PDB file of C-alpha atoms in Angstrom:
ATOM      1  CA  MET A  76      57.905  29.570 147.258  1.00  0.00           C
ATOM      2  CA  ASP A  77      60.818  31.980 147.438  1.00  0.00           C
ATOM      3  CA  HIS A  78      62.562  33.342 144.580  1.00  0.00           C
ATOM      4  CA  PRO A  79      66.242  33.720 144.401  1.00  0.00           C
ATOM      5  CA  GLU A  80      67.284  37.034 144.436  1.00  0.00           C
ATOM      6  CA  LYS A  81      68.829  38.178 141.196  1.00  0.00           C
ATOM      7  CA  TRP A  82      72.689  39.086 141.198  1.00  0.00           C
ATOM      8  CA  ARG A  83      73.350  42.673 140.495  1.00  0.00           C
ATOM      9  CA  PRO A  84      76.741  44.322 140.357  1.00  0.00           C
ATOM     10  CA  PRO A  85      77.837  46.352 143.249  1.00  0.00           C
ATOM     11  CA  LEU A  86      77.325  50.060 142.811  1.00  0.00           C
ATOM     12  CA  LEU A  87      80.378  52.482 142.728  1.00  0.00           C
ATOM     13  CA  LYS A  88      80.656  53.837 145.857  1.00  0.00           C
ATOM     14  CA  HIS A  89      82.506  57.095 143.996  1.00  0.00           C
ATOM     15  CA  PRO A  90      80.441  57.532 141.070  1.00  0.00           C
ATOM     16  CA  TYR A  91      82.953  60.292 139.626  1.00  0.00           C
ATOM     17  CA  LEU A  92      85.493  57.669 139.090  1.00  0.00           C
ATOM     18  CA  LYS A  93      83.251  56.340 136.361  1.00  0.00           C
ATOM     19  CA  LEU A  94      83.516  60.008 134.802  1.00  0.00           C
ATOM     20  CA  CYS A  95      87.379  59.837 135.222  1.00  0.00           C
ATOM     21  CA  GLN A  96      87.446  56.685 133.319  1.00  0.00           C
ATOM     22  CA  LEU A  97      85.349  58.056 130.513  1.00  0.00           C
ATOM     23  CA  LEU A  98      87.683  61.150 130.282  1.00  0.00           C
ATOM     24  CA  MET A  99      90.996  58.753 130.270  1.00  0.00           C
ATOM     25  CA  LEU A 100      89.417  56.846 127.705  1.00  0.00           C
ATOM     26  CA  ALA A 101      88.575  59.772 125.411  1.00  0.00           C
ATOM     27  CA  CYS A 102      91.886  61.386 125.810  1.00  0.00           C
ATOM     28  CA  LEU A 103      93.439  57.867 124.584  1.00  0.00           C
ATOM     29  CA  PHE A 104      91.344  57.870 121.960  1.00  0.00           C
ATOM     30  CA  TYR A 105      92.435  61.573 120.827  1.00  0.00           C
ATOM     31  CA  PHE A 106      96.149  60.841 121.155  1.00  0.00           C
ATOM     32  CA  CYS A 107      95.846  57.669 119.295  1.00  0.00           C
ATOM     33  CA  SER A 108      93.668  58.953 116.448  1.00  0.00           C
ATOM     34  CA  GLY A 109      96.811  60.342 115.117  1.00  0.00           C
ATOM     35  CA  ILE A 110      95.370  63.809 114.191  1.00  0.00           C
ATOM     36  CA  ILE A 111      98.235  66.019 112.993  1.00  0.00           C
ATOM     37  CA  GLN A 112      98.189  69.648 114.438  1.00  0.00           C
ATOM     38  CA  VAL A 113      99.047  72.645 112.465  1.00  0.00           C
ATOM     39  CA  ASN A 114     100.217  75.837 114.278  1.00  0.00           C
ATOM     40  CA  LYS A 115      99.990  78.857 112.399  1.00  0.00           C
ATOM     41  CA  THR A 116      99.223  82.981 113.157  1.00  0.00           C
ATOM     42  CA  VAL A 117      96.858  85.233 111.653  1.00  0.00           C
ATOM     43  CA  LYS A 118      97.589  86.297 107.778  1.00  0.00           C
ATOM     44  CA  GLU A 119     100.006  83.537 107.655  1.00  0.00           C
ATOM     45  CA  VAL A 120      99.493  80.572 104.962  1.00  0.00           C
ATOM     46  CA  ALA A 121      98.393  77.021 106.196  1.00  0.00           C
ATOM     47  CA  VAL A 122      98.812  73.762 103.964  1.00  0.00           C
ATOM     48  CA  LEU A 123      96.834  71.166 105.205  1.00  0.00           C
ATOM     49  CA  SER A 124      97.788  67.539 103.716  1.00  0.00           C
ATOM     50  CA  CYS A 125      94.963  64.875 102.885  1.00  0.00           C
ATOM     51  CA  ASP A 126      97.905  62.688 102.871  1.00  0.00           C
ATOM     52  CA  TYR A 127      96.506  60.787 100.032  1.00  0.00           C
ATOM     53  CA  ASN A 128      97.969  60.609  96.223  1.00  0.00           C
ATOM     54  CA  ILE A 129      96.064  60.059  93.080  1.00  0.00           C
ATOM     55  CA  SER A 130      96.937  60.262  89.272  1.00  0.00           C
ATOM     56  CA  THR A 131      95.399  63.173  87.151  1.00  0.00           C
ATOM     57  CA  GLU A 132      93.678  60.195  85.318  1.00  0.00           C
ATOM     58  CA  GLU A 133      92.022  59.517  88.494  1.00  0.00           C
ATOM     59  CA  LEU A 134      90.617  62.837  89.100  1.00  0.00           C
ATOM     60  CA  MET A 135      87.530  61.963  87.109  1.00  0.00           C
ATOM     61  CA  GLU A 136      86.676  58.958  88.944  1.00  0.00           C
ATOM     62  CA  VAL A 137      87.058  60.293  92.380  1.00  0.00           C
ATOM     63  CA  ARG A 138      85.224  62.739  94.548  1.00  0.00           C
ATOM     64  CA  ILE A 139      87.112  64.808  97.366  1.00  0.00           C
ATOM     65  CA  TYR A 140      85.719  66.816 100.043  1.00  0.00           C
ATOM     66  CA  TRP A 141      87.295  69.374 102.452  1.00  0.00           C
ATOM     67  CA  GLN A 142      85.146  70.152 105.538  1.00  0.00           C
ATOM     68  CA  LYS A 143      85.806  72.160 108.674  1.00  0.00           C
ATOM     69  CA  ASP A 144      83.825  70.901 111.753  1.00  0.00           C
ATOM     70  CA  ASP A 145      80.311  70.944 110.139  1.00  0.00           C
ATOM     71  CA  GLU A 146      80.981  73.187 107.175  1.00  0.00           C
ATOM     72  CA  MET A 147      82.137  72.734 103.468  1.00  0.00           C
ATOM     73  CA  VAL A 148      85.426  74.379 102.453  1.00  0.00           C
ATOM     74  CA  LEU A 149      86.127  72.788  99.188  1.00  0.00           C
ATOM     75  CA  ALA A 150      84.610  69.800  96.896  1.00  0.00           C
ATOM     76  CA  ILE A 151      86.257  68.182  93.565  1.00  0.00           C
ATOM     77  CA  MET A 152      83.912  66.391  91.319  1.00  0.00           C
ATOM     78  CA  SER A 153      84.679  65.316  87.773  1.00  0.00           C
ATOM     79  CA  GLY A 154      87.910  67.041  88.315  1.00  0.00           C
ATOM     80  CA  LYS A 155      86.217  70.473  88.765  1.00  0.00           C
ATOM     81  CA  GLU A 156      86.847  72.171  92.020  1.00  0.00           C
ATOM     82  CA  GLN A 157      84.448  74.076  93.841  1.00  0.00           C
ATOM     83  CA  VAL A 158      85.050  76.406  96.877  1.00  0.00           C
ATOM     84  CA  TRP A 159      82.318  77.672  99.331  1.00  0.00           C
ATOM     85  CA  SER A 160      81.947  81.356  99.815  1.00  0.00           C
ATOM     86  CA  LYS A 161      83.563  81.650 103.161  1.00  0.00           C
ATOM     87  CA  TYR A 162      86.974  80.541 101.718  1.00  0.00           C
ATOM     88  CA  GLU A 163      86.426  81.769  98.252  1.00  0.00           C
ATOM     89  CA  ASN A 164      89.476  83.406  96.450  1.00  0.00           C
ATOM     90  CA  ARG A 165      91.790  82.322  99.413  1.00  0.00           C
ATOM     91  CA  THR A 166      91.648  78.700  99.224  1.00  0.00           C
ATOM     92  CA  PHE A 167      92.823  76.051  96.602  1.00  0.00           C
ATOM     93  CA  THR A 168      93.896  72.438  96.068  1.00  0.00           C
ATOM     94  CA  ASP A 169      97.612  71.565  95.637  1.00  0.00           C
ATOM     95  CA  PHE A 170      97.241  68.089  93.729  1.00  0.00           C
ATOM     96  CA  THR A 171     100.951  67.562  93.912  1.00  0.00           C
ATOM     97  CA  LYS A 172     100.888  67.425  97.670  1.00  0.00           C
ATOM     98  CA  ASN A 173      98.930  64.827  98.629  1.00  0.00           C
ATOM     99  CA  LEU A 174      95.587  66.520  97.802  1.00  0.00           C
ATOM    100  CA  SER A 175      96.795  69.247 100.386  1.00  0.00           C
ATOM    101  CA  ILE A 176      94.468  72.400 100.591  1.00  0.00           C
ATOM    102  CA  VAL A 177      96.077  76.082 100.715  1.00  0.00           C
ATOM    103  CA  ILE A 178      94.541  78.629 102.685  1.00  0.00           C
ATOM    104  CA  LEU A 179      95.826  82.114 102.534  1.00  0.00           C
ATOM    105  CA  ALA A 180      95.666  85.010 104.746  1.00  0.00           C
ATOM    106  CA  LEU A 181      94.557  83.136 108.147  1.00  0.00           C
ATOM    107  CA  ARG A 182      91.925  84.267 110.088  1.00  0.00           C
ATOM    108  CA  LEU A 183      90.768  83.572 113.651  1.00  0.00           C
ATOM    109  CA  SER A 184      87.568  82.004 112.270  1.00  0.00           C
ATOM    110  CA  ASP A 185      89.706  79.243 110.521  1.00  0.00           C
ATOM    111  CA  ASN A 186      90.615  77.584 113.401  1.00  0.00           C
ATOM    112  CA  GLY A 187      89.236  74.058 113.885  1.00  0.00           C
ATOM    113  CA  ARG A 188      89.316  70.491 112.592  1.00  0.00           C
ATOM    114  CA  TYR A 189      89.657  69.803 109.132  1.00  0.00           C
ATOM    115  CA  THR A 190      88.710  66.607 107.638  1.00  0.00           C
ATOM    116  CA  CYS A 191      89.665  65.249 104.132  1.00  0.00           C
ATOM    117  CA  ILE A 192      86.967  62.563 102.655  1.00  0.00           C
ATOM    118  CA  VAL A 193      88.095  60.778  99.497  1.00  0.00           C
ATOM    119  CA  GLN A 194      85.238  58.540  97.407  1.00  0.00           C
ATOM    120  CA  LYS A 195      85.978  56.307  94.344  1.00  0.00           C
ATOM    121  CA  THR A 196      83.027  54.569  92.440  1.00  0.00           C
ATOM    122  CA  GLU A 197      82.530  50.767  93.062  1.00  0.00           C
ATOM    123  CA  LYS A 198      80.072  48.980  91.529  1.00  0.00           C
ATOM    124  CA  GLY A 199      78.124  52.134  90.387  1.00  0.00           C
ATOM    125  CA  SER A 200      78.279  53.898  93.533  1.00  0.00           C
ATOM    126  CA  TYR A 201      80.876  56.028  95.597  1.00  0.00           C
ATOM    127  CA  LYS A 202      82.278  54.500  98.534  1.00  0.00           C
ATOM    128  CA  VAL A 203      84.793  56.213 101.108  1.00  0.00           C
ATOM    129  CA  LYS A 204      88.549  54.936 100.569  1.00  0.00           C
ATOM    130  CA  HIS A 205      90.207  57.486 102.405  1.00  0.00           C
ATOM    131  CA  MET A 206      89.588  59.856 105.280  1.00  0.00           C
ATOM    132  CA  THR A 207      91.814  61.934 107.585  1.00  0.00           C
ATOM    133  CA  SER A 208      91.804  65.077 109.966  1.00  0.00           C
ATOM    134  CA  VAL A 209      93.832  67.767 110.625  1.00  0.00           C
ATOM    135  CA  MET A 210      93.786  70.427 113.495  1.00  0.00           C
ATOM    136  CA  LEU A 211      94.407  74.032 112.745  1.00  0.00           C
ATOM    137  CA  LEU A 212      95.179  76.341 115.482  1.00  0.00           C
ATOM    138  CA  VAL A 213      95.387  79.971 114.534  1.00  0.00           C
ATOM    139  CA  ARG A 214      97.174  82.402 116.779  1.00  0.00           C
ATOM    140  CA  ALA A 215      96.917  85.993 117.365  1.00  0.00           C
ATOM    141  CA  ASP A 216      99.309  87.313 119.590  1.00  0.00           C
ATOM    142  CA  PHE A 217      99.555  91.296 120.280  1.00  0.00           C
ATOM    143  CA  PRO A 218     103.198  93.044 119.918  1.00  0.00           C
ATOM    144  CA  VAL A 219     104.615  94.883 122.798  1.00  0.00           C
ATOM    145  CA  PRO A 220     102.963  98.041 123.431  1.00  0.00           C
ATOM    146  CA  SER A 221     104.406 101.423 122.109  1.00  0.00           C
ATOM    147  CA  ILE A 222     104.659 104.597 124.041  1.00  0.00           C
ATOM    148  CA  ILE A 223     104.905 107.895 122.352  1.00  0.00           C
ATOM    149  CA  ASP A 224     105.216 111.611 123.563  1.00  0.00           C
ATOM    150  CA  LEU A 225     101.957 113.727 123.164  1.00  0.00           C
ATOM    151  CA  GLY A 226     103.322 116.981 124.257  1.00  0.00           C
ATOM    152  CA  ASN A 227     102.111 118.856 127.230  1.00  0.00           C
ATOM    153  CA  PRO A 228      98.562 119.935 127.376  1.00  0.00           C
ATOM    154  CA  SER A 229      99.162 122.555 130.427  1.00  0.00           C
ATOM    155  CA  ARG A 230     102.202 123.647 132.470  1.00  0.00           C
ATOM    156  CA  ASN A 231     103.956 121.094 134.392  1.00  0.00           C
ATOM    157  CA  ILE A 232     101.558 118.400 132.789  1.00  0.00           C
ATOM    158  CA  LYS A 233     102.801 115.950 129.929  1.00  0.00           C
ATOM    159  CA  ARG A 234     100.650 113.560 128.095  1.00  0.00           C
ATOM    160  CA  ILE A 235     101.550 110.135 126.968  1.00  0.00           C
ATOM    161  CA  MET A 236      99.925 107.597 124.672  1.00  0.00           C
ATOM    162  CA  CYS A 237     100.271 103.486 124.809  1.00  0.00           C
ATOM    163  CA  SER A 238      99.056 101.420 121.931  1.00  0.00           C
ATOM    164  CA  THR A 239      99.237  98.068 119.939  1.00  0.00           C
ATOM    165  CA  SER A 240      97.142  96.058 117.673  1.00  0.00           C
ATOM    166  CA  GLY A 241      96.666  93.055 115.602  1.00  0.00           C
ATOM    167  CA  GLY A 242      95.599  90.508 118.332  1.00  0.00           C
ATOM    168  CA  PHE A 243      92.868  88.646 119.749  1.00  0.00           C
ATOM    169  CA  PRO A 244      90.682  88.227 121.847  1.00  0.00           C
ATOM    170  CA  LYS A 245      89.485  91.565 123.072  1.00  0.00           C
ATOM    171  CA  PRO A 246      92.135  93.334 124.917  1.00  0.00           C
ATOM    172  CA  HIS A 247      92.095  95.456 128.365  1.00  0.00           C
ATOM    173  CA  LEU A 248      94.779  98.170 128.774  1.00  0.00           C
ATOM    174  CA  SER A 249      95.668  99.630 132.137  1.00  0.00           C
ATOM    175  CA  TRP A 250      98.400 102.022 133.393  1.00  0.00           C
ATOM    176  CA  LEU A 251     100.058 101.347 136.627  1.00  0.00           C
ATOM    177  CA  GLU A 252     102.857 102.739 139.054  1.00  0.00           C
ATOM    178  CA  ASN A 253     103.702 100.775 141.861  1.00  0.00           C
ATOM    179  CA  LYS A 254     101.501  98.458 141.058  1.00  0.00           C
ATOM    180  CA  GLU A 255      98.427 100.526 141.491  1.00  0.00           C
ATOM    181  CA  GLU A 256      96.168 101.290 138.560  1.00  0.00           C
ATOM    182  CA  LEU A 257      95.970 104.941 137.232  1.00  0.00           C
ATOM    183  CA  ASN A 258      93.210 106.863 135.712  1.00  0.00           C
ATOM    184  CA  ALA A 259      93.667 106.528 131.748  1.00  0.00           C
ATOM    185  CA  ILE A 260      91.929 108.948 129.340  1.00  0.00           C
ATOM    186  CA  ASN A 261      90.599 108.535 125.871  1.00  0.00           C
ATOM    187  CA  THR A 262      91.267 104.848 125.918  1.00  0.00           C
ATOM    188  CA  THR A 263      89.466 103.040 122.547  1.00  0.00           C
ATOM    189  CA  VAL A 264      89.347  99.783 121.557  1.00  0.00           C
ATOM    190  CA  SER A 265      88.549  98.969 117.856  1.00  0.00           C
ATOM    191  CA  GLN A 266      88.008  95.597 115.739  1.00  0.00           C
ATOM    192  CA  ASP A 267      88.752  94.891 111.990  1.00  0.00           C
ATOM    193  CA  PRO A 268      85.660  93.285 110.601  1.00  0.00           C
ATOM    194  CA  GLU A 269      87.471  91.515 108.170  1.00  0.00           C
ATOM    195  CA  THR A 270      90.424  89.790 110.035  1.00  0.00           C
ATOM    196  CA  GLU A 271      88.671  90.005 113.628  1.00  0.00           C
ATOM    197  CA  LEU A 272      91.815  91.333 115.172  1.00  0.00           C
ATOM    198  CA  TYR A 273      91.790  94.296 117.804  1.00  0.00           C
ATOM    199  CA  ALA A 274      93.670  97.598 118.137  1.00  0.00           C
ATOM    200  CA  ILE A 275      93.794  99.385 121.441  1.00  0.00           C
ATOM    201  CA  SER A 276      95.048 102.820 122.633  1.00  0.00           C
ATOM    202  CA  SER A 277      94.957 104.799 125.960  1.00  0.00           C
ATOM    203  CA  GLU A 278      96.493 107.970 126.988  1.00  0.00           C
ATOM    204  CA  LEU A 279      97.859 109.327 130.562  1.00  0.00           C
ATOM    205  CA  ASP A 280      98.435 112.631 131.830  1.00  0.00           C
ATOM    206  CA  PHE A 281     100.959 113.121 134.579  1.00  0.00           C
ATOM    207  CA  ASN A 282     102.821 116.000 136.766  1.00  0.00           C
ATOM    208  CA  ILE A 283     106.498 116.434 135.139  1.00  0.00           C
ATOM    209  CA  THR A 284     108.129 117.753 138.562  1.00  0.00           C
ATOM    210  CA  ASN A 285     107.939 114.305 140.036  1.00  0.00           C
ATOM    211  CA  ASN A 286     109.766 110.937 138.929  1.00  0.00           C
ATOM    212  CA  HIS A 287     107.863 108.251 137.544  1.00  0.00           C
ATOM    213  CA  SER A 288     107.749 104.702 136.496  1.00  0.00           C
ATOM    214  CA  PHE A 289     104.651 103.654 134.500  1.00  0.00           C
ATOM    215  CA  VAL A 290     103.782 100.270 133.109  1.00  0.00           C
ATOM    216  CA  CYS A 291     101.229 100.061 130.359  1.00  0.00           C
ATOM    217  CA  LEU A 292      99.792  96.482 130.714  1.00  0.00           C
ATOM    218  CA  VAL A 293      97.562  94.889 128.037  1.00  0.00           C
ATOM    219  CA  LYS A 294      95.763  91.917 129.081  1.00  0.00           C
ATOM    220  CA  TYR A 295      93.931  89.242 126.362  1.00  0.00           C
ATOM    221  CA  GLY A 296      92.522  86.029 127.306  1.00  0.00           C
ATOM    222  CA  ASP A 297      95.221  84.528 129.531  1.00  0.00           C
ATOM    223  CA  LEU A 298      98.181  86.523 128.060  1.00  0.00           C
ATOM    224  CA  THR A 299      99.682  89.741 128.719  1.00  0.00           C
ATOM    225  CA  VAL A 300     102.318  92.269 127.124  1.00  0.00           C
ATOM    226  CA  SER A 301     103.467  95.492 128.845  1.00  0.00           C
ATOM    227  CA  GLN A 302     105.702  98.116 128.271  1.00  0.00           C
ATOM    228  CA  ILE A 303     107.583 100.742 130.556  1.00  0.00           C
ATOM    229  CA  PHE A 304     108.144 104.479 130.549  1.00  0.00           C
ATOM    230  CA  ASN A 305     110.220 106.343 132.767  1.00  0.00           C
ATOM    231  CA  TRP A 306     110.197 109.903 133.530  1.00  0.00           C
ATOM    232  CA  GLN A 307     113.166 111.862 135.522  1.00  0.00           C
ATOM    233  CA  LYS A 308     112.280 115.405 136.436  1.00  0.00           C
ATOM    234  CA  PHE A 309     114.511 118.276 136.007  1.00  0.00           C
ATOM    235  CA  GLU A 310     117.089 118.718 138.666  1.00  0.00           C
ATOM    236  CA  PRO A 311     118.756 122.188 139.034  1.00  0.00           C
ATOM    237  CA  PRO A 312     122.762 121.693 139.724  1.00  0.00           C
ATOM    238  CA  PRO A 313     123.560 121.744 143.333  1.00  0.00           C
ATOM    239  CA  LEU A 314     124.553 125.061 145.156  1.00  0.00           C
ATOM    240  CA  ASP A 315     128.445 124.184 145.067  1.00  0.00           C
ATOM    241  CA  ASN A 316     128.253 123.622 141.100  1.00  0.00           C
ATOM    242  CA  LEU A 317     126.549 127.088 141.217  1.00  0.00           C
ATOM    243  CA  LEU A 318     129.351 129.014 143.103  1.00  0.00           C
ATOM    244  CA  GLN A 319     131.827 127.203 140.975  1.00  0.00           C
ATOM    245  CA  LEU A 320     130.300 128.411 137.880  1.00  0.00           C
ATOM    246  CA  TRP A 321     129.922 132.060 139.279  1.00  0.00           C
ATOM    247  CA  VAL A 322     133.668 132.163 140.130  1.00  0.00           C
ATOM    248  CA  ILE A 323     134.702 130.769 136.764  1.00  0.00           C
ATOM    249  CA  LEU A 324     132.269 133.465 135.099  1.00  0.00           C
ATOM    250  CA  ILE A 325     134.015 136.436 137.363  1.00  0.00           C
ATOM    251  CA  LEU A 326     137.340 135.036 136.451  1.00  0.00           C
ATOM    252  CA  VAL A 327     136.426 135.001 132.724  1.00  0.00           C
ATOM    253  CA  VAL A 328     134.898 138.796 132.888  1.00  0.00           C
ATOM    254  CA  ILE A 329     138.209 139.833 134.985  1.00  0.00           C
ATOM    255  CA  GLY A 330     140.170 138.251 132.407  1.00  0.00           C
ATOM    256  CA  ILE A 331     138.567 140.063 129.247  1.00  0.00           C
ATOM    257  CA  VAL A 332     138.617 143.593 131.041  1.00  0.00           C
ATOM    258  CA  ALA A 333     141.930 143.159 131.963  1.00  0.00           C
ATOM    259  CA  ILE A 334     143.121 142.059 128.316  1.00  0.00           C
ATOM    260  CA  THR A 335     140.970 145.212 126.982  1.00  0.00           C
ATOM    261  CA  ALA A 336     142.442 147.411 129.565  1.00  0.00           C
ATOM    262  CA  PHE A 337     146.070 146.443 128.624  1.00  0.00           C
ATOM    263  CA  THR A 338     145.209 146.560 124.922  1.00  0.00           C
ATOM    264  CA  GLY A 339     143.664 150.241 125.240  1.00  0.00           C
ATOM    265  CA  SER A 340     147.117 151.088 127.265  1.00  0.00           C
ATOM    266  CA  CYS A 341     149.354 149.972 124.751  1.00  0.00           C
ATOM    267  CA  ILE A 342     147.417 151.858 121.905  1.00  0.00           C
ATOM    268  CA  ALA A 343     147.230 155.040 124.053  1.00  0.00           C
ATOM    269  CA  HIS A 344     151.082 154.750 124.721  1.00  0.00           C
ATOM    270  CA  ARG A 345     151.857 154.378 121.018  1.00  0.00           C
ATOM    271  CA  LEU A 346     149.663 157.271 119.959  1.00  0.00           C
ATOM    272  CA  ALA A 347     151.756 159.372 122.650  1.00  0.00           C
ATOM    273  CA  THR A 348     154.754 158.376 121.480  1.00  0.00           C
ATOM    274  CA  ARG A 349     153.977 159.203 117.872  1.00  0.00           C
ATOM    275  CA  ARG A 350     152.694 162.509 118.714  1.00  0.00           C
ATOM    276  CA  ARG A 351     155.773 163.419 120.717  1.00  0.00           C
ATOM    277  CA  GLN A 352     157.868 162.530 117.729  1.00  0.00           C
ATOM    278  CA  GLY A 353     155.906 164.395 115.503  1.00  0.00           C
ATOM    279  CA  LYS A 354     156.358 167.417 117.620  1.00  0.00           C
ATOM    280  CA  ARG A 355     160.135 167.152 117.754  1.00  0.00           C
ATOM    281  CA  ASN A 356     160.262 166.744 113.856  1.00  0.00           C
ATOM    282  CA  GLU A 357     158.168 170.127 113.446  1.00  0.00           C
ATOM    283  CA  GLU A 358     160.662 172.002 115.589  1.00  0.00           C
ATOM    284  CA  GLY A 359     163.757 170.737 114.035  1.00  0.00           C
ATOM    285  CA  THR A 360     162.354 172.141 110.401  1.00  0.00           C
ATOM    286  CA  GLY A 361     161.587 175.510 112.104  1.00  0.00           C
ATOM    287  CA  MET A 362     165.162 175.935 113.445  1.00  0.00           C
ATOM    288  CA  GLU A 363     166.487 175.352 109.840  1.00  0.00           C
ATOM    289  CA  LYS A 364     163.989 177.880 107.961  1.00  0.00           C
ATOM    290  CA  ILE A 365     165.151 180.762 110.362  1.00  0.00           C
ATOM    291  CA  SER A 366     168.635 182.737 108.521  1.00  0.00           C
ATOM    292  CA  PRO A 367     171.569 184.138 110.853  1.00  0.00           C
ATOM    293  CA  ILE A 368     171.487 188.077 110.906  1.00  0.00           C
ATOM    294  CA  LEU A 369     175.306 189.436 110.229  1.00  0.00           C
ATOM    295  CA  THR A 370     176.396 192.880 111.796  1.00  0.00           C
ATOM    296  CA  GLY A 371     179.526 194.822 112.274  1.00  0.00           C
ATOM    297  CA  PRO A 372     182.820 194.279 110.387  1.00  0.00           C
ATOM    298  CA  ALA A 373     181.255 191.522 108.835  1.00  0.00           C
ATOM    299  CA  GLN A 374     178.500 193.532 107.133  1.00  0.00           C
ATOM    300  CA  ALA A 375     181.020 195.849 105.951  1.00  0.00           C
ATOM    301  CA  SER A 376     183.351 193.532 104.232  1.00  0.00           C
ATOM    302  CA  VAL A 377     180.311 192.600 102.033  1.00  0.00           C
TER     303      VAL A 377
END
C-alpha cells in the first residue's frame, strides 16, 4: 500500500537570501528600538538619560541600575548610590535630569551600550517598571601634526621632527616626498596607560642644497592627518645683479675718494693762504721798526 508523499516546502535556490532577510530584520529591529546615540570625544563629559522621573520620596522604594553591556556601572538601592570601581570618582547620578548618569573625563573604554533599569516593589517583590538604552560613542582624533626645526647635525644636513598626540587607535607615521616614502629616524610611539591615547613623533634628515617638499602623514585606523614642510635652497644672486652691485660699490668708493680729496685740497688752500698773510704781516711790522738816518745840512741844523 502506497503512502502519500508528505508535502515539503521548496528549498531556496539561493541560501544566502535567507541570510539577507535575517540581516534586514535585525537592522529594522535596531532602528525601531529607539536607541539614543550620544557622540563625544575623549576627556569630555557625557550625560546619559534614563528618561524616567521619580520623586525624592520614591527613591527609598525603587532600585535603579545602570550597566554597560554586561558590566555594572552604578546602582541606587534604598536611596544610596554605589559606583563600581572602573567608574568611581568620575560617575554620578543627576536625579533632576530623568535619572541621568554623568560620566566625567571620558575614556575610549567607555564606548558601548548603556542600559538603565528601574524596579519598583509590587506585592513584596521588585519588578521592572522601566528600561531604556543609550549608545555612547567616544572619539579620539589626532590633531594636525606639527613640524619643528632641530638644527643641523652636520654640514649641509638639516633635521626636522614631526609629532602629534591624543588620538586612537595606534598610529603609523611616514615621511613622503613625491609620493615616495623616505627613511625616517628616531620614530617613537607611546600610549598613556590611563587614557589609552597615543602619541607619536619621527625625525627626518635632508640635504639643504636641494629644494624639498615633505609630507608628514599619520594614519590611525581608517583616518589620516598630515602636515607639509617646504624647503627652498639658498640661491646666489644672478651675475647681472653682481655686476650691478660691483658698479654701485665702485661708484660709492670713487665718490668717497673725490669728496675726501676735495675736502683735503680746500683745507690745504686755506692753510697756505693763512701762511702767506702771516708772512706779509711780519714784513710790514719790520719796516715800521727801522728809523731813517739823517746826513748833511739836516744834521747841522740839529
